[in-house]
PDB file of C-alpha atoms in Angstrom:
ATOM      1  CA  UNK K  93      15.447 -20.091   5.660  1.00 76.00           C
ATOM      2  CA  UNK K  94      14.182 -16.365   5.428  1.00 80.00           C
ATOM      3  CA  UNK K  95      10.311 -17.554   6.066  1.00 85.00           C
ATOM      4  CA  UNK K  96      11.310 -19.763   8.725  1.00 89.00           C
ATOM      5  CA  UNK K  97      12.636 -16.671  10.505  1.00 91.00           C
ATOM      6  CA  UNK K  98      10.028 -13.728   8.946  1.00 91.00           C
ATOM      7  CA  UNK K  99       9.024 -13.210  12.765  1.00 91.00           C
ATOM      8  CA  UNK K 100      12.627 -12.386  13.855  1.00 93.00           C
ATOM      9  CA  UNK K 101      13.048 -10.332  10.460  1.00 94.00           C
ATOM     10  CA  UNK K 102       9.415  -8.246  10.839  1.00 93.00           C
ATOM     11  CA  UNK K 103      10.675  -7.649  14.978  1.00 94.00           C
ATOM     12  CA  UNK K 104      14.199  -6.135  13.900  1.00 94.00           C
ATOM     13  CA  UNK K 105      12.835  -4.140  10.902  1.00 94.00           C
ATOM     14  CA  UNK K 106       9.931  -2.775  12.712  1.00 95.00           C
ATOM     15  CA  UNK K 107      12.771  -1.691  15.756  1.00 96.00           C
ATOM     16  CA  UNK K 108      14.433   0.284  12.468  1.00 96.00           C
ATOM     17  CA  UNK K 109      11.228   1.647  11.410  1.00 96.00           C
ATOM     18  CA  UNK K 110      10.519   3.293  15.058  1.00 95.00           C
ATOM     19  CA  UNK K 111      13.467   4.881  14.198  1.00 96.00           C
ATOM     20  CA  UNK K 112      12.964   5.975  10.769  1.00 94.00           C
ATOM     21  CA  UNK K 113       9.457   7.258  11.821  1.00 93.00           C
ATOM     22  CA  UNK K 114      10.463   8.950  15.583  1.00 93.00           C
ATOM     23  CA  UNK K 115      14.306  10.490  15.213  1.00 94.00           C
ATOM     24  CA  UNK K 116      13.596  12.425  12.158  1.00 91.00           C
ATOM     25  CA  UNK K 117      17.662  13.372  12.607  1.00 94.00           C
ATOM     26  CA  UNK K 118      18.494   9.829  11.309  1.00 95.00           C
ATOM     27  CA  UNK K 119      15.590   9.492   8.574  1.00 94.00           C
ATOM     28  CA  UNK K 120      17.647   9.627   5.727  1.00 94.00           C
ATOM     29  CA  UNK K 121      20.669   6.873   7.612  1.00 96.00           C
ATOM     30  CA  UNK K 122      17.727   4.888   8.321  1.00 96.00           C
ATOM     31  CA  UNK K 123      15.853   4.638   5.238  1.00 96.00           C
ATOM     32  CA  UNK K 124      19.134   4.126   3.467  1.00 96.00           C
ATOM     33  CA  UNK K 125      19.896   0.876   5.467  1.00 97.00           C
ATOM     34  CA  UNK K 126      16.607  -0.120   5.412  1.00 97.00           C
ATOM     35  CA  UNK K 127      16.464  -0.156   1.737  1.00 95.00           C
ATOM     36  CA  UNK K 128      19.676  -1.537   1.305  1.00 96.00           C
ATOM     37  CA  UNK K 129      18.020  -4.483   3.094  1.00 95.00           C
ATOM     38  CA  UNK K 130      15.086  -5.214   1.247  1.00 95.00           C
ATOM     39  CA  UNK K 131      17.507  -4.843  -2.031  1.00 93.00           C
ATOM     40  CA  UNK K 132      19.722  -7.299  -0.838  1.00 94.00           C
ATOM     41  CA  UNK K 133      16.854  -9.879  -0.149  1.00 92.00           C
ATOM     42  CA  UNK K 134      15.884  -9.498  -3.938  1.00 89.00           C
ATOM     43  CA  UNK K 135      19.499 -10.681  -4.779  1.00 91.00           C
ATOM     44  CA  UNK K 136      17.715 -14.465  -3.947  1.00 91.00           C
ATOM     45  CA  UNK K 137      15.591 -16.658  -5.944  1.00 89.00           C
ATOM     46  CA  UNK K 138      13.303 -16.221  -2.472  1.00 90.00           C
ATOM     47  CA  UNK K 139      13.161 -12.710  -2.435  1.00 88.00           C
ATOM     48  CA  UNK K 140      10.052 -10.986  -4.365  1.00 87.00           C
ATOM     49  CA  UNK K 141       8.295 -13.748  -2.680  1.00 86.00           C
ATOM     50  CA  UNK K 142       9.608 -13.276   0.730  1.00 91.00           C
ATOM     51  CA  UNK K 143       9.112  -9.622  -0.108  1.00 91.00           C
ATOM     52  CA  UNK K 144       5.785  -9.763  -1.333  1.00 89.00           C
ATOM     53  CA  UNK K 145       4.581 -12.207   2.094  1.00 89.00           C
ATOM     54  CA  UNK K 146       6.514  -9.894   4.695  1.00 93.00           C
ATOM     55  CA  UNK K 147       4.724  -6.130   3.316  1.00 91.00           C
ATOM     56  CA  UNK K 148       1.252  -8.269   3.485  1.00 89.00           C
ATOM     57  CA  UNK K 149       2.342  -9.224   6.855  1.00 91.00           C
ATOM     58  CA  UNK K 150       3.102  -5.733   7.720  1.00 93.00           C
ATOM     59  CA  UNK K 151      -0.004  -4.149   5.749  1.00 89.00           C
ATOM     60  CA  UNK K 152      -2.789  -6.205   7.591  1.00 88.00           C
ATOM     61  CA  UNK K 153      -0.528  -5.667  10.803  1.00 89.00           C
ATOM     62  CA  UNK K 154      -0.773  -8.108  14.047  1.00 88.00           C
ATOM     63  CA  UNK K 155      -3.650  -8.208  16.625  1.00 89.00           C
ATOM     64  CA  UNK K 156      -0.992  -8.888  19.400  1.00 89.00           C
ATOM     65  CA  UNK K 157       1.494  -5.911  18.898  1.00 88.00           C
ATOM     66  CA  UNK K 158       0.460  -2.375  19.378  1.00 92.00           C
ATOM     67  CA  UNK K 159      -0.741   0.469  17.987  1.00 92.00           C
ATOM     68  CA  UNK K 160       2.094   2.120  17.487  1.00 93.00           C
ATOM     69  CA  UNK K 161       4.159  -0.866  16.247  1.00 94.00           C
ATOM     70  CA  UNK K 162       1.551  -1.661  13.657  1.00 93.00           C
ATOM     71  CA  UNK K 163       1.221   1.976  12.407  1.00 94.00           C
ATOM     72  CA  UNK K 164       4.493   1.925  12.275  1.00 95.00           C
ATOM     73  CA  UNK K 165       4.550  -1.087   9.902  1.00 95.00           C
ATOM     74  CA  UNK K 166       2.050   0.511   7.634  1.00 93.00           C
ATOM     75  CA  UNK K 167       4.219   3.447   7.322  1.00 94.00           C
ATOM     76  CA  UNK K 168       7.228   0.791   6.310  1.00 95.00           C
ATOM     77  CA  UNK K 169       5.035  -0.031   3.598  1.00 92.00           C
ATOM     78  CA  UNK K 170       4.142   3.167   2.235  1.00 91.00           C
ATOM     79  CA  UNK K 171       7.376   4.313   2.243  1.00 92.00           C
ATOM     80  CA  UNK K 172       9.153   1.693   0.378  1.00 92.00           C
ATOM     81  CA  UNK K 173       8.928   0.744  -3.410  1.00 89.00           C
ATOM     82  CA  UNK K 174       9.925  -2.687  -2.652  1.00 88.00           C
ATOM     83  CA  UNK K 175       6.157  -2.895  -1.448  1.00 88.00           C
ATOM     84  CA  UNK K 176       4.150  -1.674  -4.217  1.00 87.00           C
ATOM     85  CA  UNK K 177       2.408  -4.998  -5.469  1.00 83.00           C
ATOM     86  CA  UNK K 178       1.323  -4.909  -1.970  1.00 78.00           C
ATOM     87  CA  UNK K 179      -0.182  -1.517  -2.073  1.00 77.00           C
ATOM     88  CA  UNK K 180      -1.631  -2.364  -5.355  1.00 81.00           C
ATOM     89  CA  UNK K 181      -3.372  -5.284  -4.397  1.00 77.00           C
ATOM     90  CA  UNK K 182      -4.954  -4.013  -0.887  1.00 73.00           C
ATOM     91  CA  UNK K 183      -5.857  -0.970  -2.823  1.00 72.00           C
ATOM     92  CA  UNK K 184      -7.627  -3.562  -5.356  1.00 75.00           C
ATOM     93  CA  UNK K 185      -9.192  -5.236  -2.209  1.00 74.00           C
ATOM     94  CA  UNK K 186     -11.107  -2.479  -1.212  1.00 70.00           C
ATOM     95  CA  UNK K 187     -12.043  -1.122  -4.499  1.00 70.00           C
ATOM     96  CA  UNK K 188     -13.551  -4.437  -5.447  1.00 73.00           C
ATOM     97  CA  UNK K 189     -15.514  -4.385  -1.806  1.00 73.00           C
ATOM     98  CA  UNK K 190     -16.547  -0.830  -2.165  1.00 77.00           C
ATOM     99  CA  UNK K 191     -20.253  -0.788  -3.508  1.00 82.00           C
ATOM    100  CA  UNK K 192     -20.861   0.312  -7.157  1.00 82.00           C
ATOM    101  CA  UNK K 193     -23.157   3.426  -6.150  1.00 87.00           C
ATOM    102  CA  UNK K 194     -20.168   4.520  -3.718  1.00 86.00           C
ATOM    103  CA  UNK K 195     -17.186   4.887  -6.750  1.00 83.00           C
ATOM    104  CA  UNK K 196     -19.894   6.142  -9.431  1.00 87.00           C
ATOM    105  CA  UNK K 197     -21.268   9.110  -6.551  1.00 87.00           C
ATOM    106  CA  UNK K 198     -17.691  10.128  -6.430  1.00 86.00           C
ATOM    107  CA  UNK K 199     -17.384  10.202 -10.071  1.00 88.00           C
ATOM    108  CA  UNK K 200     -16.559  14.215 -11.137  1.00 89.00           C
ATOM    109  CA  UNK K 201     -15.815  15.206 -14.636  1.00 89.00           C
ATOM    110  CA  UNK K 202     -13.773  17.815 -15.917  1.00 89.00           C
ATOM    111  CA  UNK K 203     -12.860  18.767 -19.529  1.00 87.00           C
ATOM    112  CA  UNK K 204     -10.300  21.549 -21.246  1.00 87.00           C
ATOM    113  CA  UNK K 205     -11.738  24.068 -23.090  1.00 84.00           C
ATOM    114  CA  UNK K 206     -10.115  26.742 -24.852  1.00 86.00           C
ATOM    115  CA  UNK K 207      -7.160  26.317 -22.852  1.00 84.00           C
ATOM    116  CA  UNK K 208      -8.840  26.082 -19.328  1.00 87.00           C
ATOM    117  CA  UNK K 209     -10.636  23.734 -17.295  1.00 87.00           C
ATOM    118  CA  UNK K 210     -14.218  23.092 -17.120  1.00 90.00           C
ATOM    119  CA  UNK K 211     -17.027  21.309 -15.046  1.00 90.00           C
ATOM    120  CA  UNK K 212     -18.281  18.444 -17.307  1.00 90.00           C
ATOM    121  CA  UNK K 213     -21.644  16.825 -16.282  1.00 91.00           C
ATOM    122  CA  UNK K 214     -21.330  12.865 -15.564  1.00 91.00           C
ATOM    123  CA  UNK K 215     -24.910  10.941 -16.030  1.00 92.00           C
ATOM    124  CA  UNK K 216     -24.368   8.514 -13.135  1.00 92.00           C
ATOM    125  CA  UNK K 217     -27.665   6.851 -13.627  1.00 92.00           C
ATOM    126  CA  UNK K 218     -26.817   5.431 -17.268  1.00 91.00           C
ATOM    127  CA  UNK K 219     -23.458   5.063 -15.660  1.00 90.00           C
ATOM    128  CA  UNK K 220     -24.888   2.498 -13.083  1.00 90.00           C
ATOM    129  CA  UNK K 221     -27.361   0.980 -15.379  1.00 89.00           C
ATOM    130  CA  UNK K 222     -24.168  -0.225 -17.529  1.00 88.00           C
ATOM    131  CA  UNK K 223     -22.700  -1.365 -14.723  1.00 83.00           C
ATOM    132  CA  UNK K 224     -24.675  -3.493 -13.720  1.00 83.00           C
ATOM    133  CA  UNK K 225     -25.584  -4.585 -17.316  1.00 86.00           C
ATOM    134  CA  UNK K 226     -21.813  -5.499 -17.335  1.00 78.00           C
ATOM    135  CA  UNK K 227     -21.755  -7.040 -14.281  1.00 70.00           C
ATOM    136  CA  UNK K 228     -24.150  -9.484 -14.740  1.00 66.00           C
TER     137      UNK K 228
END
């Protein structure tokens, strides 16, 4: 079956990917085949799943391969809409890790008036203080 051989399957597409990411001349060829792939593993009942488990497995990346291999597989990832849940949810990950005071410092308003844009103040404290109302 396709998980029995994701290894085999992550080795070959990564090989494709050092091409899509290092011969810019054969981007587009690559990319096409590439996607062409990943649509024809939706075509099974397996597929989203198989999908979804091989971009996680190319997100997180592999402590034995190298640098280069496993930027390479986060650039697979990125590129390809087959991979957005994936995205989503490591996006989610680290939002839901990131401290409250982090996201709400960040926090910058704006507001159109009369046709432009303007600065609009954000009262973090209160903002904060329902946070953490709400969270517990």
């Amino acid at each position: 079956t396709a998980k029995e051989n994701i290894d085999d399957f992550t080795m070959s597409f990564l090989h494709m990917g050092h091409v899509l990411v290092e011969l810019p001349f054969f981007k587009d060829v690559t990319k096409a085949i590439m996607c062409g792939i990943l649509e024809s593993c939706l075509s099974y009942d397996w597929g989203y799943s198989f999908l979804f488990e091989f971009g996680l497995g190319l997100q997180k990346g592999d402590e034995n391969a190298s640098m280069e291999d496993n930027q390479v597989a986060q650039i697979i990832v990125a590129e390809f809409s087959h991979f957005k849940e994936v995205m989503t949810m490591v996006w989610n990950e680290e939002t839901s890790q990131k401290p409250a005071e982090d996201t709400v410092h960040g926090i910058t308003g704006k507001r159109r008036k009369d046709g432009r844009m303007e600065e609009m103040s954000i009262d973090k404290k209160r903002l904060l203080e329902s946070f953490r109302t709400f969270e517990y």
